[in-house]
CSV table of C-alpha atoms in Angstrom, one decimal:
chain,number,residue,atom,x,y,z
A,75,MET,CA,-40.0,-63.1,33.3
A,76,PHE,CA,-38.8,-61.0,36.2
A,77,VAL,CA,-38.3,-61.4,39.9
A,78,GLY,CA,-37.9,-58.9,42.8
A,79,ILE,CA,-39.5,-58.0,46.1
A,80,SER,CA,-41.6,-55.1,47.2
A,81,SER,CA,-44.3,-54.0,49.7
A,82,PRO,CA,-47.9,-54.6,48.6
A,83,THR,CA,-49.3,-52.4,45.9
A,84,GLN,CA,-52.4,-50.4,47.0
A,85,ILE,CA,-55.4,-51.0,44.8
A,86,THR,CA,-58.3,-48.6,44.4
A,87,SER,CA,-61.5,-49.4,46.1
A,88,THR,CA,-63.7,-49.3,42.9
A,89,PRO,CA,-65.9,-52.3,42.3
A,90,PHE,CA,-63.7,-53.4,39.4
A,91,PHE,CA,-60.4,-53.3,41.2
A,92,SER,CA,-61.9,-55.0,44.3
A,93,ASN,CA,-61.5,-58.2,42.2
A,94,ILE,CA,-57.8,-57.8,42.3
A,95,LYS,CA,-55.9,-60.0,44.7
A,96,ILE,CA,-52.2,-59.3,44.8
A,97,LYS,CA,-50.3,-62.5,45.4
A,98,LEU,CA,-46.8,-61.2,44.6
A,99,ASN,CA,-45.7,-57.7,44.0
A,100,LEU,CA,-42.1,-57.0,42.9
A,101,ASN,CA,-39.6,-54.2,43.1
A,102,ASN,CA,-36.2,-54.5,41.6
A,103,SER,CA,-37.7,-56.7,38.9
A,104,HIS,CA,-35.5,-57.6,36.0
A,105,GLN,CA,-35.1,-59.0,32.7
A,106,SER,CA,-32.4,-61.4,31.6
A,107,ILE,CA,-32.5,-60.5,27.9
A,108,GLN,CA,-30.1,-59.4,25.4
A,109,ASN,CA,-30.5,-58.7,21.7
A,110,LEU,CA,-27.9,-60.1,19.5
A,111,ALA,CA,-28.9,-58.0,16.6
A,112,LYS,CA,-26.5,-55.3,15.5
A,113,SER,CA,-28.8,-52.5,16.6
A,114,PRO,CA,-32.4,-51.8,17.7
A,115,SER,CA,-33.1,-51.0,14.0
A,116,SER,CA,-31.8,-54.3,12.7
A,117,SER,CA,-33.9,-57.3,11.6
A,118,CYS,CA,-36.5,-57.0,14.4
A,119,THR,CA,-37.6,-53.7,13.0
A,120,GLY,CA,-37.3,-54.5,9.4
A,121,GLY,CA,-34.2,-52.4,8.8
A,122,GLY,CA,-31.6,-55.1,8.7
A,123,SER,CA,-30.5,-58.4,7.2
A,124,ASN,CA,-32.4,-61.6,7.7
A,125,ASN,CA,-29.1,-63.0,9.0
A,126,ASN,CA,-29.4,-61.0,12.3
A,127,ILE,CA,-30.9,-62.8,15.2
A,128,CYS,CA,-34.2,-61.4,16.3
A,129,LEU,CA,-35.3,-61.9,19.9
A,130,CYS,CA,-38.9,-62.1,21.1
A,131,GLY,CA,-41.1,-59.2,19.8
A,132,ARG,CA,-41.3,-57.7,23.4
A,133,ARG,CA,-37.5,-57.9,23.9
A,134,PRO,CA,-35.5,-56.7,20.8
A,135,PHE,CA,-32.9,-54.3,21.9
A,136,LEU,CA,-29.3,-53.2,22.8
A,137,ALA,CA,-27.6,-56.5,23.2
A,138,THR,CA,-24.0,-55.3,23.0
A,139,ILE,CA,-24.3,-53.2,26.1
A,140,SER,CA,-26.5,-55.5,28.0
A,141,THR,CA,-24.2,-58.5,27.3
A,142,ALA,CA,-21.2,-56.7,28.8
A,143,LEU,CA,-22.9,-55.4,31.8
A,144,ILE,CA,-25.7,-57.9,32.8
A,145,PRO,CA,-25.0,-61.5,33.7
A,146,LEU,CA,-27.1,-64.1,32.0
A,147,HIS,CA,-29.3,-66.6,33.8
A,148,GLN,CA,-30.8,-69.6,32.3
A,149,SER,CA,-34.6,-69.7,32.6
A,150,ASN,CA,-35.6,-72.3,35.2
A,151,ALA,CA,-38.9,-73.8,34.0
A,152,SER,CA,-39.0,-76.4,36.9
A,153,ASP,CA,-39.5,-74.0,39.8
A,154,SER,CA,-42.9,-73.7,41.3
A,155,PHE,CA,-44.6,-71.7,44.1
A,156,SER,CA,-43.8,-73.0,47.6
A,157,ASP,CA,-44.5,-71.9,51.1
A,158,ASP,CA,-41.8,-69.2,50.6
A,159,PRO,CA,-42.6,-67.7,47.2
A,160,ILE,CA,-40.0,-64.9,47.6
A,161,ALA,CA,-37.3,-67.5,47.9
A,162,VAL,CA,-38.6,-69.1,44.8
A,163,LEU,CA,-38.6,-65.9,42.9
A,164,ASN,CA,-35.0,-65.0,43.9
A,165,ARG,CA,-33.8,-68.5,42.9
A,166,VAL,CA,-35.4,-68.2,39.5
A,167,HIS,CA,-34.3,-64.6,38.7
A,168,PRO,CA,-31.9,-62.7,41.0
A,169,PRO,CA,-33.1,-59.0,41.1
A,170,ARG,CA,-31.8,-56.6,38.5
A,171,PRO,CA,-30.7,-53.1,39.5
A,172,ASP,CA,-33.1,-50.2,39.1
A,173,TRP,CA,-31.1,-48.6,36.3
A,174,TYR,CA,-31.5,-51.7,34.2
A,175,GLU,CA,-35.2,-51.9,34.6
A,176,GLU,CA,-35.4,-48.2,33.5
A,177,PHE,CA,-33.0,-48.8,30.7
A,178,TYR,CA,-35.2,-51.7,29.5
A,179,ALA,CA,-38.5,-49.7,29.8
A,180,VAL,CA,-37.1,-46.9,27.8
A,181,ALA,CA,-35.7,-49.1,25.1
A,182,MET,CA,-39.0,-51.1,24.8
A,183,ASP,CA,-41.0,-47.8,24.6
A,184,ALA,CA,-38.8,-46.7,21.6
A,185,SER,CA,-37.9,-50.0,19.9
A,186,MET,CA,-41.2,-51.6,19.1
A,187,LYS,CA,-42.7,-48.9,16.8
A,188,SER,CA,-41.9,-50.7,13.5
A,189,TYR,CA,-43.4,-53.9,14.8
A,190,GLU,CA,-46.5,-52.2,16.2
A,191,ASP,CA,-47.1,-50.3,13.0
A,192,GLU,CA,-47.0,-53.5,11.0
A,193,ILE,CA,-49.3,-55.5,13.3
A,194,ALA,CA,-51.8,-52.6,13.9
A,195,GLY,CA,-54.3,-53.8,11.4
A,196,TYR,CA,-54.5,-57.3,12.9
A,197,LYS,CA,-54.8,-55.9,16.4
A,198,SER,CA,-57.5,-53.4,15.4
A,199,GLU,CA,-59.6,-56.3,14.1
A,200,LEU,CA,-59.2,-58.3,17.2
A,201,PHE,CA,-59.8,-55.4,19.7
A,202,ALA,CA,-62.9,-54.4,18.0
A,203,ASN,CA,-64.4,-57.4,19.7
A,204,LEU,CA,-64.2,-55.6,23.0
A,205,THR,CA,-66.5,-52.9,21.9
A,206,THR,CA,-69.0,-55.1,20.0
A,207,GLY,CA,-69.1,-57.4,23.0
A,208,LYS,CA,-69.3,-54.5,25.4
A,209,ALA,CA,-66.6,-55.8,27.6
A,210,ALA,CA,-66.6,-53.9,30.9
A,211,LYS,CA,-63.7,-55.6,32.8
A,212,ILE,CA,-60.5,-56.3,30.9
A,213,LEU,CA,-57.2,-57.8,32.1
A,214,GLU,CA,-54.1,-57.5,30.0
A,215,ILE,CA,-51.2,-59.8,31.0
A,216,GLY,CA,-47.7,-58.5,30.3
A,217,ILE,CA,-48.8,-55.0,29.5
A,218,GLY,CA,-45.3,-53.5,29.3
A,219,THR,CA,-45.3,-49.9,28.1
A,220,GLY,CA,-48.9,-50.2,27.0
A,221,PRO,CA,-48.8,-50.5,23.3
A,222,ASN,CA,-52.2,-52.0,23.2
A,223,LEU,CA,-53.9,-49.4,25.3
A,224,LYS,CA,-54.7,-47.2,22.2
A,225,TYR,CA,-57.1,-50.0,21.1
A,226,TYR,CA,-59.2,-49.5,24.2
A,227,SER,CA,-60.2,-46.0,23.2
A,228,ASN,CA,-63.7,-47.0,22.1
A,229,LEU,CA,-64.6,-49.1,25.1
A,230,ALA,CA,-68.1,-48.8,26.5
A,231,SER,CA,-68.6,-46.1,29.1
A,232,GLY,CA,-67.6,-47.4,32.5
A,233,ALA,CA,-65.2,-50.1,31.2
A,234,SER,CA,-62.0,-50.6,33.2
A,235,VAL,CA,-58.7,-52.1,32.3
A,236,VAL,CA,-56.1,-53.6,34.6
A,237,GLY,CA,-52.6,-54.3,33.3
A,238,VAL,CA,-50.2,-56.7,35.0
A,239,ASP,CA,-46.4,-56.5,34.4
A,240,PRO,CA,-43.4,-57.5,36.6
A,241,ASN,CA,-41.3,-54.4,35.6
A,242,ARG,CA,-42.4,-51.5,37.7
A,243,LYS,CA,-40.6,-49.0,35.5
A,244,MET,CA,-43.0,-49.8,32.7
A,245,GLU,CA,-45.8,-48.2,34.7
A,246,LYS,CA,-45.1,-44.5,33.7
A,247,TYR,CA,-45.1,-45.4,30.1
A,248,ALA,CA,-48.3,-47.5,30.4
A,249,GLN,CA,-50.0,-44.7,32.3
A,250,ALA,CA,-49.0,-42.2,29.7
A,251,ALA,CA,-50.4,-44.7,26.9
A,252,ALA,CA,-53.6,-45.0,28.8
A,253,GLN,CA,-54.0,-41.2,29.1
A,254,ALA,CA,-53.2,-40.8,25.4
A,255,SER,CA,-55.9,-43.4,24.6
A,256,GLY,CA,-58.5,-41.5,26.6
A,257,LEU,CA,-58.8,-44.0,29.5
A,258,PRO,CA,-59.6,-42.0,32.6
A,259,PRO,CA,-57.1,-42.6,35.5
A,260,THR,CA,-59.8,-44.2,37.6
A,261,LYS,CA,-60.4,-46.8,34.8
A,262,PHE,CA,-56.9,-48.0,34.3
A,263,GLN,CA,-54.8,-49.8,37.0
A,264,PHE,CA,-51.2,-51.0,36.5
A,265,ILE,CA,-50.3,-53.9,38.9
A,266,HIS,CA,-46.7,-54.5,39.4
A,267,ALA,CA,-46.7,-58.3,39.9
A,268,PHE,CA,-44.8,-61.5,38.9
A,269,MET,CA,-46.2,-63.3,36.0
A,270,GLN,CA,-43.6,-65.4,34.5
A,271,VAL,CA,-45.7,-68.2,35.6
A,272,ALA,CA,-49.1,-66.7,34.8
A,273,GLU,CA,-50.7,-69.4,36.9
A,274,ALA,CA,-50.5,-66.8,39.6
A,275,LEU,CA,-52.7,-64.0,38.0
A,276,PRO,CA,-53.7,-61.8,40.8
A,277,VAL,CA,-57.4,-61.8,39.9
A,278,SER,CA,-60.5,-63.4,41.3
A,279,ASP,CA,-62.4,-66.3,39.5
A,280,ALA,CA,-64.8,-65.5,36.8
A,281,SER,CA,-64.3,-61.7,37.2
A,282,MET,CA,-63.1,-60.6,33.7
A,283,ASP,CA,-65.1,-60.1,30.5
A,284,ALA,CA,-61.9,-60.2,28.5
A,285,VAL,CA,-58.2,-61.2,28.9
A,286,VAL,CA,-55.6,-59.8,26.5
A,287,GLY,CA,-52.1,-61.2,26.0
A,288,THR,CA,-49.7,-60.3,23.2
A,289,LEU,CA,-46.3,-61.9,22.9
A,290,VAL,CA,-46.6,-63.4,26.4
A,291,LEU,CA,-47.0,-67.2,26.1
A,292,CYS,CA,-43.6,-67.6,24.4
A,293,SER,CA,-41.9,-67.1,27.8
A,294,VAL,CA,-44.3,-68.4,30.5
A,295,LYS,CA,-43.1,-71.5,32.3
A,296,ASP,CA,-46.2,-73.6,31.5
A,297,VAL,CA,-48.4,-72.6,28.5
A,298,ASN,CA,-51.1,-75.0,29.4
A,299,LYS,CA,-51.4,-73.9,33.0
A,300,THR,CA,-51.4,-70.3,31.9
A,301,LEU,CA,-54.2,-70.9,29.5
A,302,GLN,CA,-56.2,-72.6,32.3
A,303,GLU,CA,-55.6,-69.6,34.4
A,304,VAL,CA,-56.9,-67.3,31.7
A,305,LYS,CA,-60.1,-69.5,31.6
A,306,ARG,CA,-60.3,-69.3,35.4
A,307,VAL,CA,-60.5,-65.5,35.6
A,308,LEU,CA,-62.9,-65.2,32.6
A,309,LYS,CA,-66.5,-64.9,33.0
A,310,PRO,CA,-68.7,-67.5,31.2
A,311,GLY,CA,-68.9,-66.2,27.6
A,312,GLY,CA,-65.7,-64.1,28.2
A,313,ILE,CA,-63.1,-63.7,25.4
A,314,TYR,CA,-59.3,-64.2,25.3
A,315,ILE,CA,-57.6,-62.0,22.7
A,316,PHE,CA,-54.1,-63.2,21.8
A,317,VAL,CA,-51.2,-62.5,19.4
A,318,GLU,CA,-48.2,-64.9,19.8
A,319,HIS,CA,-45.3,-65.9,17.7
A,320,VAL,CA,-45.2,-69.7,17.1
A,321,ALA,CA,-42.9,-72.2,15.5
A,322,ALA,CA,-42.5,-72.3,11.7
A,323,GLU,CA,-43.8,-75.2,9.7
A,324,ASP,CA,-41.9,-78.4,9.9
A,325,GLY,CA,-39.5,-79.0,6.9
A,326,THR,CA,-38.9,-75.2,6.4
A,327,PHE,CA,-35.5,-73.6,6.7
A,328,LEU,CA,-36.9,-71.2,9.2
A,329,LYS,CA,-37.9,-74.1,11.5
A,330,VAL,CA,-34.3,-75.5,11.3
A,331,ILE,CA,-32.9,-72.1,12.3
A,332,GLN,CA,-35.4,-71.8,15.1
A,333,ARG,CA,-34.5,-75.2,16.5
A,334,ALA,CA,-30.9,-74.4,16.4
A,335,LEU,CA,-31.3,-71.0,18.1
A,336,ASP,CA,-34.0,-71.9,20.6
A,337,PRO,CA,-31.6,-72.9,23.5
A,338,LEU,CA,-29.7,-69.5,23.1
A,339,GLN,CA,-33.0,-67.6,22.8
A,340,GLN,CA,-34.2,-69.0,26.1
A,341,VAL,CA,-31.0,-67.8,27.8
A,342,VAL,CA,-30.7,-64.3,26.3
A,343,ALA,CA,-34.5,-63.5,26.0
A,344,ASP,CA,-35.5,-64.6,29.6
A,345,GLY,CA,-37.2,-68.0,28.7
A,346,CYS,CA,-38.6,-67.0,25.3
A,347,HIS,CA,-39.1,-70.1,23.1
A,348,LEU,CA,-38.9,-70.0,19.4
A,349,THR,CA,-40.4,-73.4,18.7
A,350,ARG,CA,-43.6,-73.4,20.8
A,351,GLU,CA,-46.8,-74.6,19.1
A,352,THR,CA,-48.8,-71.9,21.0
A,353,GLY,CA,-51.7,-71.9,18.5
A,354,ASP,CA,-52.2,-75.7,19.0
A,355,SER,CA,-52.0,-75.2,22.8
A,356,ILE,CA,-54.8,-72.6,22.6
A,357,SER,CA,-56.9,-74.8,20.5
A,358,ALA,CA,-56.5,-77.7,22.9
A,359,ALA,CA,-57.0,-75.6,26.1
A,360,GLY,CA,-60.7,-76.4,26.4
A,361,PHE,CA,-62.3,-73.1,25.3
A,362,SER,CA,-65.8,-73.4,24.0
A,363,SER,CA,-64.5,-72.2,20.5
A,364,THR,CA,-61.5,-70.6,19.1
A,365,ASP,CA,-60.7,-68.6,16.0
A,366,ILE,CA,-57.0,-68.6,15.1
A,367,LYS,CA,-55.3,-67.2,12.0
A,368,LYS,CA,-51.6,-66.9,11.1
A,369,VAL,CA,-49.5,-64.2,9.5
A,370,PHE,CA,-45.9,-63.5,8.7
A,371,LEU,CA,-44.5,-60.1,9.7
A,372,SER,CA,-41.5,-58.7,8.0
A,373,SER,CA,-40.5,-56.8,11.1
A,374,ALA,CA,-40.4,-60.0,13.2
A,375,SER,CA,-37.6,-61.9,11.5
A,376,LEU,CA,-37.1,-65.3,13.2
A,377,ILE,CA,-40.2,-64.9,15.5
A,378,ASN,CA,-42.5,-66.0,12.7
A,379,PRO,CA,-45.2,-66.8,12.0
A,380,HIS,CA,-47.7,-65.1,14.4
A,381,ALA,CA,-50.9,-66.8,15.6
A,382,TYR,CA,-53.6,-64.4,16.4
A,383,GLY,CA,-57.2,-64.7,17.3
A,384,ILE,CA,-59.9,-65.0,19.9
A,385,ALA,CA,-60.8,-67.9,22.2
A,386,TYR,CA,-64.2,-68.0,23.9
A,387,LYS,CA,-65.0,-69.4,27.3
């Protein structure tokens, strides 16, 4: 999703965070996304016409300003890590200025409320499995401003959460969300790290009781490798909680529109794909079992339906 360079992030020395291995940490991260909707309250938030274009659920905002000021960069799905990962990162995504990262973080914090309100019931159902299963170590990939942190409020005593996101400006919002949810500062860690290719999750093997990802697999470079990475970091019996938008059914008008707009979506939404069969990919990833359901959300416009559920290692 984002690229930049920084000095290494310091991780606390608690037993949980000793599992964290920072492979890449990024300053001057950026996003190459612009929303083509008329305003933040257009079709992505349920307030506009279905004729508006709705970008990925994590990315719907302020296209007009962004298009004028921020150059677009086509997502490069063929790049991989090399002996010089910084060179790879800069080639994939030239760094964005600080003001843009801050602008994006502020907009994300304000623009997703309608979507989060609509999907709250489904998330509550999923996240309840963290308390019934007494998950103690949880990793959330693409944590952003922390909209999911409120669902961790009933975790078992001593449970810890680490969130990975490439935009360092998201941290203050995620920390505030963690505090509002009741997570003690010593039990939540924000890691500023590159995760467009989530094959590079900065976590030790078999160290997590649960991995959480919502609206992430639409834009990673390799869905299958990402899912194998999720399996790698999960303990035996661990759970993967997911909410992802997926392609519409073949033969539907929505699928026709998604196919037509998918190339543009990948450019303006930093690699987000409208036509990925992510639910099928999760089912075929080799988890011991999966429970997947689908739902249409009125606030999500073109990024429908959503596949949500749990996969068990």
